[in-house]
Tab-separated table of C-alpha atoms and ligand atoms in Angstrom:
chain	number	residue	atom	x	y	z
U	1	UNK	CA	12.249	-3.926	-7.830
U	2	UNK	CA	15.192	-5.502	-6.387
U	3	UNK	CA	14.182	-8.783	-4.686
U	4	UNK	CA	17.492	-9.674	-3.679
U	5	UNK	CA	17.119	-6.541	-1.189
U	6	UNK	CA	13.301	-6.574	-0.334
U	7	UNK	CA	9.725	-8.271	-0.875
U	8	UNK	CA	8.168	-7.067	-3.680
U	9	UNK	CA	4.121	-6.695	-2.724
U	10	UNK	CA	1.342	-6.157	-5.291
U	11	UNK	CA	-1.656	-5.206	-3.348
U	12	UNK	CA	-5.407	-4.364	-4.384
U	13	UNK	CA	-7.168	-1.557	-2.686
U	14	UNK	CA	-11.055	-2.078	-3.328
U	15	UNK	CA	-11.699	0.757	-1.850
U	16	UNK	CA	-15.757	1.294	-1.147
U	17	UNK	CA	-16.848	-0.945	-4.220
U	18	UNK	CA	-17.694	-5.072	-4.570
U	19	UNK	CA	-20.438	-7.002	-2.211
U	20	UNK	CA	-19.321	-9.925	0.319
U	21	UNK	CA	-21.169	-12.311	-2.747
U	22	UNK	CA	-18.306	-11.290	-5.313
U	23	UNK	CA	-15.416	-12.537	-2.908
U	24	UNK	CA	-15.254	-15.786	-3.657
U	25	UNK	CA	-16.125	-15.770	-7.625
U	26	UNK	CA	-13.514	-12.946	-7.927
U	27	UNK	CA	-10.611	-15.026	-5.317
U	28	UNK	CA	-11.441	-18.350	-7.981
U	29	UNK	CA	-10.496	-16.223	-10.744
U	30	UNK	CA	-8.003	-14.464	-9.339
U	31	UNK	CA	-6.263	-17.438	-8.306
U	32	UNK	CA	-6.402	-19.771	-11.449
U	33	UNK	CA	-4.510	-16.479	-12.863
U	34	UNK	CA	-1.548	-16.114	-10.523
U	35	UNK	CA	0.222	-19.398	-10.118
U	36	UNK	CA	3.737	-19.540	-9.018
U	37	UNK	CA	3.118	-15.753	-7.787
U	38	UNK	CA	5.025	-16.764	-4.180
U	39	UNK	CA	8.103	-16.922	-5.901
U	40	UNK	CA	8.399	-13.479	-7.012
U	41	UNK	CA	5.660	-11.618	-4.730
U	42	UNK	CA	2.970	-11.321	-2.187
U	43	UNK	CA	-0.217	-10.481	-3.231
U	44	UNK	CA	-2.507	-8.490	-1.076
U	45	UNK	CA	-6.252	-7.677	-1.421
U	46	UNK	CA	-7.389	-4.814	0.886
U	47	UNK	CA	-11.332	-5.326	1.169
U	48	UNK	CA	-14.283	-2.968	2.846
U	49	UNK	CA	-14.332	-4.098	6.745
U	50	UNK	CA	-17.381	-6.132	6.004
U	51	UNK	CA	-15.645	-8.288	3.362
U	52	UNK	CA	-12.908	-9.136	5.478
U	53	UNK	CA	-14.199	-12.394	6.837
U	54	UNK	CA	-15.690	-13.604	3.360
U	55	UNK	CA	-12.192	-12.771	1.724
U	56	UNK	CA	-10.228	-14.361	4.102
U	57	UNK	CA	-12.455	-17.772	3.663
U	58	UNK	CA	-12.161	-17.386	-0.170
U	59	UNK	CA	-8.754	-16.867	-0.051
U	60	UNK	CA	-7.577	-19.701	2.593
U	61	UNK	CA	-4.460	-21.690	1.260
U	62	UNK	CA	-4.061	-19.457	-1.491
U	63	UNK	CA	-0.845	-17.396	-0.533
U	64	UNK	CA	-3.062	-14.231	-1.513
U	65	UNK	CA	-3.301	-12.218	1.997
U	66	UNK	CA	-6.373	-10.177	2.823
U	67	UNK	CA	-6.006	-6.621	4.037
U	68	UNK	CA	-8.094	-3.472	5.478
U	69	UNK	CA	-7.999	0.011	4.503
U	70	UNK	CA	-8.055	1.763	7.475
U	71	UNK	CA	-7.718	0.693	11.006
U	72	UNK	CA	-8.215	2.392	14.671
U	73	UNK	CA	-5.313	4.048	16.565
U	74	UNK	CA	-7.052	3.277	19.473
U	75	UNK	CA	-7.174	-0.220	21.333
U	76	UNK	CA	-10.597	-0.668	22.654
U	77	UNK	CA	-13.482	1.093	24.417
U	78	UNK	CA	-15.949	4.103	23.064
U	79	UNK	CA	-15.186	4.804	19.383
U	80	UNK	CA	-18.350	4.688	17.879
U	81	UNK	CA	-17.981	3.041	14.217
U	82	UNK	CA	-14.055	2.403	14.378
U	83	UNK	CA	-12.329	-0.512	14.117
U	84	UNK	CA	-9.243	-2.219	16.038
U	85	UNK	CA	-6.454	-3.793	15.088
U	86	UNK	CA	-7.519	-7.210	17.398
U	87	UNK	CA	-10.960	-7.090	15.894
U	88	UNK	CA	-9.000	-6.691	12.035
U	89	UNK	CA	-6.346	-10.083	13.176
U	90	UNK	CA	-9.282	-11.847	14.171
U	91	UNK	CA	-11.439	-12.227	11.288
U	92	UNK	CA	-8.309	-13.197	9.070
U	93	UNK	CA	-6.612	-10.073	8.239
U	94	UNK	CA	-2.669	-9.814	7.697
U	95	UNK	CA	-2.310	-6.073	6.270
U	96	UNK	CA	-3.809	-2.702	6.379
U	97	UNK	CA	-3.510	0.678	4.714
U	98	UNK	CA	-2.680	3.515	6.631
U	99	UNK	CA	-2.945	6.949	5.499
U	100	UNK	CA	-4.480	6.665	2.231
U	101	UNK	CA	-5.153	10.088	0.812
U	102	UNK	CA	-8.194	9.911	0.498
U	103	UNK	CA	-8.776	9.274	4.300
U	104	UNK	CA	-6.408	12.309	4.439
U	105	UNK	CA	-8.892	14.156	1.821
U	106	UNK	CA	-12.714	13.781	3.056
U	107	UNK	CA	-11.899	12.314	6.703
U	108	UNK	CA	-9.792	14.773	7.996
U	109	UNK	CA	-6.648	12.062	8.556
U	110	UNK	CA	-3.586	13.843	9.230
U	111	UNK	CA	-0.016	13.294	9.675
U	112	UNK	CA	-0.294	13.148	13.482
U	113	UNK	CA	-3.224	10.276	13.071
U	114	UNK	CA	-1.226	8.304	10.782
U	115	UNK	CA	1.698	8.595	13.484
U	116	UNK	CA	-0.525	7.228	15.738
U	117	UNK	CA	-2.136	4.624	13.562
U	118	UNK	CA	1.377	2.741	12.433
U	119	UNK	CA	2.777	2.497	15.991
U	120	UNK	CA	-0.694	1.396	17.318
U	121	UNK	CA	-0.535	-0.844	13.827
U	122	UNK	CA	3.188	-2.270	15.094
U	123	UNK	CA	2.188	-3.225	18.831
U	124	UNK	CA	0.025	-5.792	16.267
U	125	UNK	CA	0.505	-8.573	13.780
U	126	UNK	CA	-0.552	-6.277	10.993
U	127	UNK	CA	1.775	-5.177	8.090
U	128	UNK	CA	0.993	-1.928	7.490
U	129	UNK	CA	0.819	0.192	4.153
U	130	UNK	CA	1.515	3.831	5.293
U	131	UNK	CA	0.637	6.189	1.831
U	132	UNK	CA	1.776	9.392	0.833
U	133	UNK	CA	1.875	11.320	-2.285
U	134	UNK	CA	1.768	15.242	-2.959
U	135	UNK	CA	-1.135	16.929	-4.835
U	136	UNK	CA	-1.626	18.488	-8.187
U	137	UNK	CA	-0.745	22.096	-7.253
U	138	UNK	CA	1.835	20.763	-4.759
U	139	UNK	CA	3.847	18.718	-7.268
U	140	UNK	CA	3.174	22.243	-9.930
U	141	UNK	CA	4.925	24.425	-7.180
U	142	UNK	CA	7.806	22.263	-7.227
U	143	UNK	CA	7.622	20.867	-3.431
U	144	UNK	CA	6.915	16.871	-3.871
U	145	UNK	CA	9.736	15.634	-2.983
U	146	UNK	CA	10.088	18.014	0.273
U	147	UNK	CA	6.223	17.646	1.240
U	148	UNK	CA	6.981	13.677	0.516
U	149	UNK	CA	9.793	13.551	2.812
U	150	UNK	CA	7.791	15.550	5.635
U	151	UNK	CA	4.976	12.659	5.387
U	152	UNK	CA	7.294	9.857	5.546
U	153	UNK	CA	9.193	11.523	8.564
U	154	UNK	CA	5.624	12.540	10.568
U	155	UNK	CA	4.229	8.911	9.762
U	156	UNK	CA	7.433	7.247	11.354
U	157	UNK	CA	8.206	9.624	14.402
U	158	UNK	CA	9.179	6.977	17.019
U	159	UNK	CA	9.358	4.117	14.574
U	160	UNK	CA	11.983	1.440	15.435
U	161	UNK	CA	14.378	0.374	12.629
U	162	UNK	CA	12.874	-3.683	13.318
U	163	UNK	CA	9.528	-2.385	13.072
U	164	UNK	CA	10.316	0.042	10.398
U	165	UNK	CA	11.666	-3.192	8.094
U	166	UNK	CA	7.899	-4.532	8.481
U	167	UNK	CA	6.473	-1.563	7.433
U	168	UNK	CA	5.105	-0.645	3.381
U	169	UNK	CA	5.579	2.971	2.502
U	170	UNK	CA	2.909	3.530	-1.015
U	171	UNK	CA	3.998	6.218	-2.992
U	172	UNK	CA	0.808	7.239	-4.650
U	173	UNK	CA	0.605	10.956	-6.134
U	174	UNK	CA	-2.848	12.368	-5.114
U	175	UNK	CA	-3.291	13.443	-8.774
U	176	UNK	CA	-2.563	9.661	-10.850
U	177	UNK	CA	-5.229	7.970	-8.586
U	178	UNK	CA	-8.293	6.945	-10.100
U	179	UNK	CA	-7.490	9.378	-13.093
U	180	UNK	CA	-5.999	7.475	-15.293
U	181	UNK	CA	-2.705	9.766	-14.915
U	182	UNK	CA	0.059	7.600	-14.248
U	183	UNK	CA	3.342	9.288	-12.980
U	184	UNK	CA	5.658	8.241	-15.650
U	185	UNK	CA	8.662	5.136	-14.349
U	186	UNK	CA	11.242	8.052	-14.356
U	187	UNK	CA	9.116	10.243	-12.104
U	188	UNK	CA	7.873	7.946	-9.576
U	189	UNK	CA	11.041	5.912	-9.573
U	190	UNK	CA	12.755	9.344	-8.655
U	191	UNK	CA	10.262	9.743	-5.762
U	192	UNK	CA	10.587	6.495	-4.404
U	193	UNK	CA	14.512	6.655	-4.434
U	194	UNK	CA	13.498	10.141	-2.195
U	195	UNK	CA	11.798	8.469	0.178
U	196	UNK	CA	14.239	5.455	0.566
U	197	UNK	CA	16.725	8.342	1.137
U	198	UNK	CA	14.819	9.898	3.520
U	199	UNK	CA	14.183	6.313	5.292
U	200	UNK	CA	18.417	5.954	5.224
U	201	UNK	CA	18.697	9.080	6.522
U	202	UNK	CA	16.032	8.116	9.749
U	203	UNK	CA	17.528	5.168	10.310
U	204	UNK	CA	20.867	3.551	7.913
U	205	UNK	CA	21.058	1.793	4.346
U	206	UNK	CA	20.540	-1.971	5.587
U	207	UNK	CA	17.129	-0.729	6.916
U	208	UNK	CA	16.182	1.609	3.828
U	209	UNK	CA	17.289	-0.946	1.554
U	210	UNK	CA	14.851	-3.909	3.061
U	211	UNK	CA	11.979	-1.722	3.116
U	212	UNK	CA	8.876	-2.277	0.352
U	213	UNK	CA	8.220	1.069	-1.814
U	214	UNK	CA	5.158	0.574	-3.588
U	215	UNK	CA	3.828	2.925	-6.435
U	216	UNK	CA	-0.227	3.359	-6.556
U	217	UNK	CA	-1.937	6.070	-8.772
U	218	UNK	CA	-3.427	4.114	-11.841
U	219	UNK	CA	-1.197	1.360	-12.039
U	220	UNK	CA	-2.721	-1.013	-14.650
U	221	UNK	CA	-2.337	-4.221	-17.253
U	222	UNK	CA	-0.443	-1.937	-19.618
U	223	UNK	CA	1.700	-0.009	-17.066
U	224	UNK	CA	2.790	-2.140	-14.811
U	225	UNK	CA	5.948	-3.676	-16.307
U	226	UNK	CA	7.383	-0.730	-16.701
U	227	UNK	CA	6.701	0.764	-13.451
U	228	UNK	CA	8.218	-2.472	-11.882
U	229	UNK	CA	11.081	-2.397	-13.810
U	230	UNK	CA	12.080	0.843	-11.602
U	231	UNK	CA	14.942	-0.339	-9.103
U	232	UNK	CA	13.363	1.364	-6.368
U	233	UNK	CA	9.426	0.733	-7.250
U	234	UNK	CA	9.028	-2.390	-5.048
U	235	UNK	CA	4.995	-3.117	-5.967
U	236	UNK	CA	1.679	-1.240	-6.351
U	237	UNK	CA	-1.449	-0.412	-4.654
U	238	UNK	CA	-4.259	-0.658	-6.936
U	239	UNK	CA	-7.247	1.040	-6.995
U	240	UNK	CA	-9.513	0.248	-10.263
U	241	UNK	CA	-7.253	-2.201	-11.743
U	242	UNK	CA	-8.267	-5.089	-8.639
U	243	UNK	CA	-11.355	-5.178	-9.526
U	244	UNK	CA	-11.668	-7.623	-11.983
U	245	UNK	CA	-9.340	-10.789	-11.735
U	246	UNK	CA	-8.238	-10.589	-15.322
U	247	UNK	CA	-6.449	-6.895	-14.919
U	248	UNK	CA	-5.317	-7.635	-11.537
U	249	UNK	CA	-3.263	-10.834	-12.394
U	250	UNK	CA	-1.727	-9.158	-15.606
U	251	UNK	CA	-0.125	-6.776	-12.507
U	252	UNK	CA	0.998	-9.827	-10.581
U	253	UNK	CA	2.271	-11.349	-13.283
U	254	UNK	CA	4.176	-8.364	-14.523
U	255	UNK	CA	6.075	-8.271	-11.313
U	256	UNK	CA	7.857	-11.520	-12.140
U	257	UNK	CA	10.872	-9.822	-14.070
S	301	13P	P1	-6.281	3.783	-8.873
S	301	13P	O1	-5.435	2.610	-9.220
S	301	13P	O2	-7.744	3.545	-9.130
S	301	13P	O3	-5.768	5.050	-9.457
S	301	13P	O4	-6.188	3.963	-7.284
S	301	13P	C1	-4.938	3.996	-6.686
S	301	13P	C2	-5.127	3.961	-5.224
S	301	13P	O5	-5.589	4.908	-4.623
S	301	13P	C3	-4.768	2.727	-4.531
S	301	13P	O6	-4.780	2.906	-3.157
């Protein structure tokens, strides 16, 4: 992290787990955790669609902002069972993940799509969180950091440098997430520099230098500190670990270093 530079953002990604009727127990706890968090980070919980309205009502006043996981390109009209970003900013939502692998796994998301979905995402309020991350046999045939650098560069074809400053990249190898691999600091701190090299070379240092380079792949309690100690490891996205208050706030918590 280097908050002199950048925002450092820990963010939860429920993924498709937790009812509307655990928001607000799980927000109390969460909370009573975390206090003082604003001074060192923003917190971020990215909720099914259908929790979005109960978690932004539990979370009111808190500081903690409420995100979605995936989000339309599209503005309006006939896309059966999609969501817009309007219809997201409405019912309280301030972030949303783009690109998550496994969107890019079983619903055939691509890099073109996520193109699409960031500048649809930047004509809006939302802050998105565009993820990439190479696969088992692609890191083993030694082409992460190239197939990394592709994904960054196809996600922010057209991007401005402005909007680009708003934007989250989440480094999260295919292979750490939800397997309790975790890339060790050394590794994912040397993809993360990558990327903020690639993001210098689309645009110039000032820009690379402000933007927020998360780490996700089974960040948790006992590996966070480390991983945040990385200069270039600006946050997480966290899959298993935000589920229960008590893990979750040992993250936050660990970011204040
Ligand atoms: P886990 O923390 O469960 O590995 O999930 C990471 C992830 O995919 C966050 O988006």
């Amino acid at each position: 992290m280097n908050r002199d530079l950048r925002k450092t953002v820990i963010a939860g990604n429920w993924k498709m787990n937790m009812l509307a009727s655990d928001v607000e127990t799980f927000a109390s706890g969460l909370t009573s955790l975390i206090s003082g968090f604003k001074s060192w980070c923003d917190v971020v919980i990215c909720t099914p669609f259908v929790n979005l309205p109960a978690a932004a009502e539990a979370f009111k006043g808190s500081d903690v902002g409420v995100g979605a996981q995936n989000m339309s390109q599209f503005e309006s009209g006939a896309y059966t069972g999609e969501v817009s970003t309007a219809q997201l900013s409405d019912v309280g939502t301030e972030y949303v993940i783009i690109g998550h692998s496994e969107r890019r796994q079983y619903f055939g998301e691509t890099d073109k799509s996520v193109n699409e979905k960031l500048v649809a995402c930047l004509k809006s309020p939302l802050v998105p969180i565009v993820c990439v991350g190479e696969t088992l046999s692609e890191r083993e045939t030694g082409i992460t950091f190239d197939l990394v650098a592709m994904q960054v560069k196809a996600a922010l074809f057209s991007v401005s440098a402005s909007d680009m400053r708003r934007t989250i990249i989440a480094y999260e190898p295919v292979w750490a997430i939800g397997t309790g691999k975790t890339a060790t600091p050394e590794d994912a701190q040397e993809v993360c520099k990558a990327i903020r090299k690639v993001i210098e070379g689309l645009y110039d240092k000032a820009t690379a230098d402000a933007v927020t380079i998360q780490y996700g792949g089974s960040m948790n309690d006992k590996n966070a500190k480390e991983l945040l100690a990385q200069p270039d490891i600006d946050g997480g996205l966290i899959g298993g670990a935000s589920l229960k208050p008590d893990s979750f706030a040992v993250i936050v918590n660990a970011a204040n270093q």
